[in-house]
CSV table of C-alpha atoms and ligand atoms in Angstrom, one decimal:
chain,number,residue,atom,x,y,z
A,1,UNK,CA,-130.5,-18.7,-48.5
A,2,UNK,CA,-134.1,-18.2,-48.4
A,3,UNK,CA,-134.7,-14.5,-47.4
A,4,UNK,CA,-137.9,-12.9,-46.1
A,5,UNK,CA,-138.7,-8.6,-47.3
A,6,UNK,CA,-140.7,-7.7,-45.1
A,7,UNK,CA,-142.5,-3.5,-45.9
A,8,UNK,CA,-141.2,-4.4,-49.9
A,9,UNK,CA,-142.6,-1.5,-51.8
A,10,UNK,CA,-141.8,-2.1,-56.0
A,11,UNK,CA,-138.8,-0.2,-55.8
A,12,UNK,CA,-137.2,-2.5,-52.8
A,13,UNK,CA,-138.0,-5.4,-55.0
A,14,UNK,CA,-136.6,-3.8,-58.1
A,15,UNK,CA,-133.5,-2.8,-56.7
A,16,UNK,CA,-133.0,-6.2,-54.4
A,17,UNK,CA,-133.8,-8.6,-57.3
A,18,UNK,CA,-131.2,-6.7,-59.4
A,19,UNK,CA,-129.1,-7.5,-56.7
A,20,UNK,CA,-129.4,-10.5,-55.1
A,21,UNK,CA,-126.7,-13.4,-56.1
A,22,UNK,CA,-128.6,-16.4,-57.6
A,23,UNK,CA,-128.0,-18.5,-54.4
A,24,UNK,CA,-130.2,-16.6,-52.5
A,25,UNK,CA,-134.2,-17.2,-52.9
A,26,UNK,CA,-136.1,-13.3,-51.7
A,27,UNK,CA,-139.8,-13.7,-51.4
A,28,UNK,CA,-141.1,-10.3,-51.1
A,29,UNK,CA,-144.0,-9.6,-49.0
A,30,UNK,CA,-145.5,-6.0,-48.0
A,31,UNK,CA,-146.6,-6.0,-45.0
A,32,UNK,CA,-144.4,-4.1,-42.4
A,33,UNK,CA,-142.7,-6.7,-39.7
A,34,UNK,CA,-144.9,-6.7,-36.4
A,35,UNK,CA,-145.7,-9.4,-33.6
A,36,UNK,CA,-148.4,-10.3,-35.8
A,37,UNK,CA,-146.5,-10.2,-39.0
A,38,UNK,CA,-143.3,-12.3,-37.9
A,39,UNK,CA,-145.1,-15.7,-38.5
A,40,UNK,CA,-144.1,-14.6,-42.0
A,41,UNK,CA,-141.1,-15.7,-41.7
A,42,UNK,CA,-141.2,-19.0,-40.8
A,43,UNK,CA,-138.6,-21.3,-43.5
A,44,UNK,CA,-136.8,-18.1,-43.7
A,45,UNK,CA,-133.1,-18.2,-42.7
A,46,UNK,CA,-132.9,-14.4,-42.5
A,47,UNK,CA,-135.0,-11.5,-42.8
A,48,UNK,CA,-134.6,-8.6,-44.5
A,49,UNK,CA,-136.5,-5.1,-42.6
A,50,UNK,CA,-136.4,-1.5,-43.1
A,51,UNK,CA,-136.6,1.6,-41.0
A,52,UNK,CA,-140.4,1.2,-39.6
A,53,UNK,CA,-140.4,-2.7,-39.1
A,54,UNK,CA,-140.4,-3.8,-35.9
A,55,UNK,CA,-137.2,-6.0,-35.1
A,56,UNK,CA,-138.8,-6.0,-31.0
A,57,UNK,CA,-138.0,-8.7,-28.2
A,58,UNK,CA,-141.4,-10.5,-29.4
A,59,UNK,CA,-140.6,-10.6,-33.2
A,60,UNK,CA,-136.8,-12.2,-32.2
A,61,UNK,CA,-138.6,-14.4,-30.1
A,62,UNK,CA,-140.4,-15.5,-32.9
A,63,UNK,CA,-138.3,-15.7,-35.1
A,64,UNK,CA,-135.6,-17.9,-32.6
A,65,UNK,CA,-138.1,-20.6,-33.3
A,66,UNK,CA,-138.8,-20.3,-36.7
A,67,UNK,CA,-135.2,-20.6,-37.4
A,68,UNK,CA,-134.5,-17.1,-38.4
A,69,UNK,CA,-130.5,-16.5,-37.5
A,70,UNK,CA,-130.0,-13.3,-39.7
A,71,UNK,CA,-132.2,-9.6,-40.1
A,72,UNK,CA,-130.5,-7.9,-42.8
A,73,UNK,CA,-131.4,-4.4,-42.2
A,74,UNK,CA,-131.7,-2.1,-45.4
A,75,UNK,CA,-130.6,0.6,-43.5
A,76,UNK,CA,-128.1,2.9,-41.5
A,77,UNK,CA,-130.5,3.5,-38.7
A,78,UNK,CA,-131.2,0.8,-36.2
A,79,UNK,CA,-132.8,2.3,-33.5
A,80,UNK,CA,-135.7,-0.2,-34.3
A,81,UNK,CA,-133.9,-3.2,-33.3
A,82,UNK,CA,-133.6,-4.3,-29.9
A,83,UNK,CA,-129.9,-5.9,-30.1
A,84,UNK,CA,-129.6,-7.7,-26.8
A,85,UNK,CA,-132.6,-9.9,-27.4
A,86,UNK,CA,-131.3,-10.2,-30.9
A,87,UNK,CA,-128.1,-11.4,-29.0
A,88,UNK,CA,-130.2,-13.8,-26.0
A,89,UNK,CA,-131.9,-15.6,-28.7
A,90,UNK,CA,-128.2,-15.8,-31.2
A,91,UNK,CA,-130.0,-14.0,-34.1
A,92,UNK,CA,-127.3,-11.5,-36.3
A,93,UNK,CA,-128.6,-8.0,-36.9
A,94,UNK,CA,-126.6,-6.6,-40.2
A,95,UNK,CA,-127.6,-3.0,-41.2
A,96,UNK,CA,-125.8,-0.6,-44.1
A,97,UNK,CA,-123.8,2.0,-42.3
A,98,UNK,CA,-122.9,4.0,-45.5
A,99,UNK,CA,-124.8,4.1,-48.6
A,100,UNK,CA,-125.2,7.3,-49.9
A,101,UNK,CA,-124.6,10.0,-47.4
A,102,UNK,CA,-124.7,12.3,-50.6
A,103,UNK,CA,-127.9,11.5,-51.0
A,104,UNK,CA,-129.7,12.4,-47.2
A,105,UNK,CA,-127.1,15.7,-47.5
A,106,UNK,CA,-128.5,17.0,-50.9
A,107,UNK,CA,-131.7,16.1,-49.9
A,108,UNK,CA,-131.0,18.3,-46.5
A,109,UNK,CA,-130.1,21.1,-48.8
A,110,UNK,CA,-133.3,20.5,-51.3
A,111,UNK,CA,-135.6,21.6,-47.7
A,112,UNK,CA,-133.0,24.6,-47.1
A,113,UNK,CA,-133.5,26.1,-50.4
A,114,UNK,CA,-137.3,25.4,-51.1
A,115,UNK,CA,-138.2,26.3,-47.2
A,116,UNK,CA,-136.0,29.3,-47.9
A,117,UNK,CA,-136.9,30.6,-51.2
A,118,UNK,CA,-140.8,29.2,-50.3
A,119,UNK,CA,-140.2,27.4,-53.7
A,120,UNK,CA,-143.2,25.1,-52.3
A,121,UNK,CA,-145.3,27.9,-52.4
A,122,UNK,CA,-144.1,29.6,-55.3
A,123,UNK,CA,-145.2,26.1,-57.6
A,124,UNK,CA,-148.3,26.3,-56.0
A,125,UNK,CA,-149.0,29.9,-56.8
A,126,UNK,CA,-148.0,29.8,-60.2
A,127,UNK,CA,-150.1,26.7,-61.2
A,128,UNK,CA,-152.9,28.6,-60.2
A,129,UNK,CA,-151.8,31.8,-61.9
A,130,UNK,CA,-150.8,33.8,-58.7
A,131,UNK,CA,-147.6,35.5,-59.6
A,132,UNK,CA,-147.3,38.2,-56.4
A,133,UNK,CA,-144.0,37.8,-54.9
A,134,UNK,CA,-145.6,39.0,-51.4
A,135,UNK,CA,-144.6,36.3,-49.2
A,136,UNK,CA,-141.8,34.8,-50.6
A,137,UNK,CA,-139.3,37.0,-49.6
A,138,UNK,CA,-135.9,34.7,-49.0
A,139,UNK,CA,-132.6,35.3,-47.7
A,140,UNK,CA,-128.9,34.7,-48.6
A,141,UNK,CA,-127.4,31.3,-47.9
A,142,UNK,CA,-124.1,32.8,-48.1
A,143,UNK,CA,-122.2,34.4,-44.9
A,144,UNK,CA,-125.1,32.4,-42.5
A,145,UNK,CA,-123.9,30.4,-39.6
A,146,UNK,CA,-125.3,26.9,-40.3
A,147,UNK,CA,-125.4,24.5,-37.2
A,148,UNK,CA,-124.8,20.8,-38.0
A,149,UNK,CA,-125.4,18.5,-34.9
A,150,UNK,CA,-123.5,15.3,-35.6
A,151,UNK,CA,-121.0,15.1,-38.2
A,152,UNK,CA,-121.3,11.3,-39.1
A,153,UNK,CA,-121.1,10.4,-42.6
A,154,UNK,CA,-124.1,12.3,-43.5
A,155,UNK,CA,-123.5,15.6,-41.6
A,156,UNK,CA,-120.1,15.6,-42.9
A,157,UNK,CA,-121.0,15.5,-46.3
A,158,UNK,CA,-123.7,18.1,-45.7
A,159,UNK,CA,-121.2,20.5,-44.3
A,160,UNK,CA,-118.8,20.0,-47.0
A,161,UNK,CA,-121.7,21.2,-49.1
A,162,UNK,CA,-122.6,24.1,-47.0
A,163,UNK,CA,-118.9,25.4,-46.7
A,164,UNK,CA,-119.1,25.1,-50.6
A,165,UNK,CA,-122.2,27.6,-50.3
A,166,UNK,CA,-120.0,30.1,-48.3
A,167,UNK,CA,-122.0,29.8,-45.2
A,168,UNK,CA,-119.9,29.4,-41.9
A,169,UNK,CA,-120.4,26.3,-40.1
A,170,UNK,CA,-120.7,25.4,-36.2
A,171,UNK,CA,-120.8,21.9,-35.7
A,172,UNK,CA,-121.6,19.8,-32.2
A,173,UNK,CA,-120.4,16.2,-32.1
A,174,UNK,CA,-118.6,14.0,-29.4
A,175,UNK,CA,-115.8,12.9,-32.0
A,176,UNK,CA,-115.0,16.0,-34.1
A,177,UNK,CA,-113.7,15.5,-37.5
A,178,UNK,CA,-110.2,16.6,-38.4
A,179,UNK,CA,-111.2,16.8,-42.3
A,180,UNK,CA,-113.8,19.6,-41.5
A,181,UNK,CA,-111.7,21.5,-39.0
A,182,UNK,CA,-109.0,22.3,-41.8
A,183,UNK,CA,-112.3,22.9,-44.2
A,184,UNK,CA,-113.2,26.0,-41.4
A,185,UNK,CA,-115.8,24.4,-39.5
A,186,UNK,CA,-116.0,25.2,-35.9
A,187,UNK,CA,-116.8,22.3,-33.3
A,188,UNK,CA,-118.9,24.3,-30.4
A,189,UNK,CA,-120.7,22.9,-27.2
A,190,UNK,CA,-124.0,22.0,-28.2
A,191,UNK,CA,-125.9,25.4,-26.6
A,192,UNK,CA,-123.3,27.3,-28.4
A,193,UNK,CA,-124.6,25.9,-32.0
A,194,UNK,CA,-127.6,27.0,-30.8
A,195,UNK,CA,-126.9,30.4,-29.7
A,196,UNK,CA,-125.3,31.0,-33.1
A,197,UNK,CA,-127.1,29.1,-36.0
A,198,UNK,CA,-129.4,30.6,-38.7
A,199,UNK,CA,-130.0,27.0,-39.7
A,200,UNK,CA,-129.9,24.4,-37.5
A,201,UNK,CA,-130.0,20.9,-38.8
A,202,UNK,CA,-129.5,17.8,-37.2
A,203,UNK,CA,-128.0,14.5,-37.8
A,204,UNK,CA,-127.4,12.9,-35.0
A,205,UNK,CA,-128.7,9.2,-34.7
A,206,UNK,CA,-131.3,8.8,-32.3
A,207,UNK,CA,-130.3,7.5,-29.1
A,208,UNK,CA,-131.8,7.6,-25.6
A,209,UNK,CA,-129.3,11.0,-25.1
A,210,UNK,CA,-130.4,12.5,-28.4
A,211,UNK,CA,-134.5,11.2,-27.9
A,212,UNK,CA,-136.0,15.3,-28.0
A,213,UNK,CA,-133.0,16.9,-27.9
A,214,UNK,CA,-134.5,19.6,-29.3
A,215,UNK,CA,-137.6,20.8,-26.9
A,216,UNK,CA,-139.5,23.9,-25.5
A,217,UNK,CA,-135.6,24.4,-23.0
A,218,UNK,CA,-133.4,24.3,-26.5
A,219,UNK,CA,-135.8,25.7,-29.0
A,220,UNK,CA,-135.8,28.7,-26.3
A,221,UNK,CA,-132.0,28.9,-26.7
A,222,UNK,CA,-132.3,28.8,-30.4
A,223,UNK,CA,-131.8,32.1,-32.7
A,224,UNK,CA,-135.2,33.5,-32.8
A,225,UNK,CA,-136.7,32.7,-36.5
A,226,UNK,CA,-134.5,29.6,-36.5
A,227,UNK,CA,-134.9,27.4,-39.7
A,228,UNK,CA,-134.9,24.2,-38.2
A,229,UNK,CA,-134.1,20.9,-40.1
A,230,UNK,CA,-134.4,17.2,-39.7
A,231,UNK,CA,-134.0,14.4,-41.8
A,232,UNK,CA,-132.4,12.2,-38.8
A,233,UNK,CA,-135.1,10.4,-36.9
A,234,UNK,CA,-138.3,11.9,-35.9
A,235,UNK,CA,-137.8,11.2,-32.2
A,236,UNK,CA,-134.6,13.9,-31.8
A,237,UNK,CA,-137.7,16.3,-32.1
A,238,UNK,CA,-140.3,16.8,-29.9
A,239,UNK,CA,-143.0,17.8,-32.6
A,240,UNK,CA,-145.6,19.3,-29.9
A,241,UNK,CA,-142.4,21.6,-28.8
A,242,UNK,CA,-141.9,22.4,-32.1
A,243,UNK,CA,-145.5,23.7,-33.4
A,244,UNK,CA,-145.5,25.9,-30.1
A,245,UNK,CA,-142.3,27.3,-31.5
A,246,UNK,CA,-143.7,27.7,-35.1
A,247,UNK,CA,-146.5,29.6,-33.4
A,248,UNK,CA,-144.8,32.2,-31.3
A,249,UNK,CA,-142.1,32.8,-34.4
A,250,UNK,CA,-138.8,31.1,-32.5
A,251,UNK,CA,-138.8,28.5,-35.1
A,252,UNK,CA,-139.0,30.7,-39.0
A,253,UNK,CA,-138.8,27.6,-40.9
A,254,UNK,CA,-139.2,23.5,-40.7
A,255,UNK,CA,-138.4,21.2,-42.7
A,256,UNK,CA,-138.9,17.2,-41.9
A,257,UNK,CA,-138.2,14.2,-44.1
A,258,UNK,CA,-138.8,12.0,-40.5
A,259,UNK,CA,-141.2,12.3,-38.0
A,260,UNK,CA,-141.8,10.5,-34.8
A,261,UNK,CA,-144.7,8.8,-35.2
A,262,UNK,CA,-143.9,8.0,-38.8
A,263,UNK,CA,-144.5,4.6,-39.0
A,264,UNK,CA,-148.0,3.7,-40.8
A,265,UNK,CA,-147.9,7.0,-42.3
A,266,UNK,CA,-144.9,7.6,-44.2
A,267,UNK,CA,-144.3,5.4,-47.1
A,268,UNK,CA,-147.8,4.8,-47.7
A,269,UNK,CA,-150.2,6.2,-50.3
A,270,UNK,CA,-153.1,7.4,-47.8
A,271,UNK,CA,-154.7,10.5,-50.1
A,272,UNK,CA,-157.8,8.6,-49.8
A,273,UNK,CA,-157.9,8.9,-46.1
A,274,UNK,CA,-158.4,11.4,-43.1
A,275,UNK,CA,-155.3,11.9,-41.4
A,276,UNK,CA,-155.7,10.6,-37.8
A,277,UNK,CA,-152.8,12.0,-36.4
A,278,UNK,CA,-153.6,15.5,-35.1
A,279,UNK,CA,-150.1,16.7,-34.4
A,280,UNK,CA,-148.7,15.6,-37.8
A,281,UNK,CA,-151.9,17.4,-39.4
A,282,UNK,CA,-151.6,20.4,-37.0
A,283,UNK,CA,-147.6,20.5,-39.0
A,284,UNK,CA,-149.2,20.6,-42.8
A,285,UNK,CA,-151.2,23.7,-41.7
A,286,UNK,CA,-148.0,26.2,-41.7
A,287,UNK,CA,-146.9,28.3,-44.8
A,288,UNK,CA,-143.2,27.7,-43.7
A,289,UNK,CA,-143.4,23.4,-42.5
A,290,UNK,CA,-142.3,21.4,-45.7
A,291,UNK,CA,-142.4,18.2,-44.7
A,292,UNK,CA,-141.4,14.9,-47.3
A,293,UNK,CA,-142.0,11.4,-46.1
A,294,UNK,CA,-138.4,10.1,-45.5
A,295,UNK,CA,-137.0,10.2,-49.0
A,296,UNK,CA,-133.4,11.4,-47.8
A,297,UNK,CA,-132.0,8.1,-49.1
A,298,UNK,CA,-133.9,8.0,-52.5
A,299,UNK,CA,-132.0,8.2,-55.1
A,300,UNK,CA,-131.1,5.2,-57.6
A,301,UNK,CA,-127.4,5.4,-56.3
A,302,UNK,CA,-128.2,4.8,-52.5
A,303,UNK,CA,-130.8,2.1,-53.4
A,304,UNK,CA,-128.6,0.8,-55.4
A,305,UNK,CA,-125.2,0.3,-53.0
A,306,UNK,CA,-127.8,-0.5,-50.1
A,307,UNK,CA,-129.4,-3.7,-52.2
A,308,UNK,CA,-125.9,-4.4,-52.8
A,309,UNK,CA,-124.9,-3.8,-49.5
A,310,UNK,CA,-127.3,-6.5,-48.0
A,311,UNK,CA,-127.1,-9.1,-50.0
A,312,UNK,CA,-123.3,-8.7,-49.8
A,313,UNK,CA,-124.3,-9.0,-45.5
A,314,UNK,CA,-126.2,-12.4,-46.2
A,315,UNK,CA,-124.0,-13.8,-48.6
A,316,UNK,CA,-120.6,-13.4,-46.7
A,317,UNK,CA,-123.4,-14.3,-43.6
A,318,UNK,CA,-124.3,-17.3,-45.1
A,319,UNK,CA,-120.2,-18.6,-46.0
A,320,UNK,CA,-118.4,-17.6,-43.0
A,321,UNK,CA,-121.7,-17.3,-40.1
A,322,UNK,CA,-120.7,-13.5,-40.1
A,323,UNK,CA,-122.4,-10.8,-41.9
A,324,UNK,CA,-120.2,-7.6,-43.5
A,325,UNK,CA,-121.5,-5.1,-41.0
A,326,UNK,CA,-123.2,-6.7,-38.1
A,327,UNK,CA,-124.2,-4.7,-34.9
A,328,UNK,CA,-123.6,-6.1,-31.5
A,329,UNK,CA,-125.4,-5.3,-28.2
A,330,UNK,CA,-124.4,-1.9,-26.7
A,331,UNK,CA,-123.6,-0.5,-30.3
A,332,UNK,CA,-124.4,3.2,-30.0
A,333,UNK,CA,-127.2,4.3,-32.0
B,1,LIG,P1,-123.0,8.3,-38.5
B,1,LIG,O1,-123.0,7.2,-37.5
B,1,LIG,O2,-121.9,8.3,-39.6
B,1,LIG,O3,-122.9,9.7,-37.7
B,1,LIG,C1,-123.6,10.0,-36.6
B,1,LIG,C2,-122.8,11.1,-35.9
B,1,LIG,O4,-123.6,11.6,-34.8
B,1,LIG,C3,-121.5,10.6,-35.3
B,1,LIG,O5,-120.4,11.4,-35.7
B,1,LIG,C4,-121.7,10.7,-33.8
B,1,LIG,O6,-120.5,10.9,-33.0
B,1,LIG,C5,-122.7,11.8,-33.7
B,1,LIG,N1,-123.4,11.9,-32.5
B,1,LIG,C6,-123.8,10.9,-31.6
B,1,LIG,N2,-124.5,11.4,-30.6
B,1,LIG,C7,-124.5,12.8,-30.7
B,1,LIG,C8,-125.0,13.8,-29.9
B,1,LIG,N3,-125.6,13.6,-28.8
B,1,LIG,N4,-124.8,15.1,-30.4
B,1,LIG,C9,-124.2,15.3,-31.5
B,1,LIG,N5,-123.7,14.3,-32.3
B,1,LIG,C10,-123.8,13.1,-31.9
B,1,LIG,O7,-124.4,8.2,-39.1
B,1,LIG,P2,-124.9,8.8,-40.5
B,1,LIG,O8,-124.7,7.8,-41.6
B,1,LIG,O9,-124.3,10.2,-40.7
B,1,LIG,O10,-126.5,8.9,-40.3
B,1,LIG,C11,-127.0,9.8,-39.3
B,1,LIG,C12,-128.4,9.5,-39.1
B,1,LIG,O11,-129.2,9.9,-40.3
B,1,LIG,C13,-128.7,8.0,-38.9
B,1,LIG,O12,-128.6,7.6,-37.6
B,1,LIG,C14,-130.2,8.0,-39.4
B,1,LIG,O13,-131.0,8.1,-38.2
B,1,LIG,C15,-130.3,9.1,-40.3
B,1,LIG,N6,-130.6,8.7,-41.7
B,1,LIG,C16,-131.7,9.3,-42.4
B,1,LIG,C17,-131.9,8.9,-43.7
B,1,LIG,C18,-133.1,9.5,-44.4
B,1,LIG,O14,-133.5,9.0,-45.5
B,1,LIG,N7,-133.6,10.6,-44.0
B,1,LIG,C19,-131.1,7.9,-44.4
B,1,LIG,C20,-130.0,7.5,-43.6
B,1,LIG,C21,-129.8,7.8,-42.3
């Protein structure tokens, strides 16, 4: 099948071409998929996008007369595709529902400890010589309450970890998990996980329910000094909420590895530019933000099983007409 990267960075195409079965042809290209972009595609029988492509009513349009009947996403999160025109014009969205949840939980950890022990500073300082220890004061992990909102595959595997700390663990999700109840995690209503966690970090995919679900209303029902965590999507935050609460002291710490208005910014080498985005900047200016630019799933074991992962969608698409893991309209994300 001839297959169409759109946003390929050299690590996409590493992993992908290591992949790919030798019946498939992958031309890589880098620019992201937009409107503009989707003409890219033409010849292509399916597409392959990531998280900050556009997979919009007007690029399936497009593509529904280029000939496009496949978008293999490389990854979990799809709220970037709009499935029922993907449905009105017969084109099959595949994504990767697990590929490392390891890897996003660890990584959720890697902000805990480095916001928490300002490790971020601490490397600064010492490069420079500076070896005070005013201003780095941490705290314990162990005996906190830690406050995990959805316990998917990822938040699972990240309270697994954080029982393994010794911290106790209130968790919020429609469908509780049996496995973490007999590990000692308690399933509270979502205002009670607020109400009790130190650390509060979310993983919840982002759906029109869970767009800002945390706000000026919830932040006020948060722990005052809250470290708050995200490495979801950017839009279960609302980032303007968020600085106000950095400012007055109810949020202690922050650490992002998504942000809402990520796209064009994050996975892009822009240190030779001013930053346009005010809010984003307005973040980088606090001693106690660390903010990475959506890395969660970087590791060479997820990048790995997610190359894997969708070329084993377009192969088995390409035999039978059905990819391994295809989304439908109304799929909850
Ligand atoms: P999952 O589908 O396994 O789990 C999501 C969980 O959230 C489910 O248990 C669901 O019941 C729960 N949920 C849904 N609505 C909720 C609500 N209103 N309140 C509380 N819980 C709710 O998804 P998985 O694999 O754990 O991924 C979670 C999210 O992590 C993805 O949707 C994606 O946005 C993000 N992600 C981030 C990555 C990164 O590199 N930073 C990489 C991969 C995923």
């Amino acid at each position: 099948m001839d297959v169409t990267v759109f946003g390929t960075k050299p690590y996409d195409a590493h992993f992908l071409a290591a992949a790919a079965p030798s019946q498939h042809r992958l031309t890589f290209l880098e620019p992201r998929l937009t409107p503009e972009t989707a003409v890219l595609a033409r010849g292509a029988g399916a597409v392959c996008a990531f998280v900050n492509d556009q997979v919009n009513a007007a690029v399936l349009a497009a593509f529904s007369g280029f000939g496009v009947r496949l978008v293999a996403l490389r990854s979990a999160g799809y709220n970037n595709v709009d499935l029922a025109a993907a449905k009105h014009h017969g084109i099959a969205i595949a994504n990767v529902p697990a590929y490392s949840p390891d890897a996003v939980a660890e990584h959720t950890l890697a902000l805990i400890l480095a916001l928490n022990r300002n490790t971020h500073r601490a490397w600064a300082r010492v490069r420079e010589g500076n070896f005070a220890l005013e201003g780095l004061l941490g705290f314990n992990l162990k005996g906190r309450t830690v406050g995990v909102v959805g316990t998917g595959r990822i938040g699972a595997a990240f309270a697994r970890i954080m029982r393994g700390l010794g911290c106790n663990v209130a968790a919020h999700d429609p469908s509780p998990d049996a496995g973490l109840v007999a590990l000692g995690v308690n399933y509270l209503s979502l205002d009670a996980v607020l109400a009790t966690a130190d650390i509060l970090s979310l993983h919840c995919p982002l759906t029109p329910p869970t767009r800002h679900l945390i706000n000026a209303a919830t932040i006020a029902r948060m722990k005052p000094g809250v470290m708050l965590i995200n490495t979801s999507r950017g839009g279960i935050v609302d980032t303007p909420a968020v600085i106000a609460g950095l400012k007055s002291g109810a949020i202690g710490h922050l650490g992002l590895d998504v942000y809402e208005e990520e796209a064009g910014l994050f996975f892009e080498d822009l240190s030779d530019q001013m930053i346009g985005d005010d809010v984003f900047a307005r973040l980088l200016t606090f001693p106690n933000v660390l903010v990475t630019g959506h890395q969660g799933f970087f590791t060479t074991e997820a990048m790995t099983a997610i190359a894997q992962t969708t070329m084993a969608n377009i192969t088995a698409f390409e035999e039978t007409g059905h990819a391994l893991h295809e989304l439908v309209a109304g799929d909850a994300e």
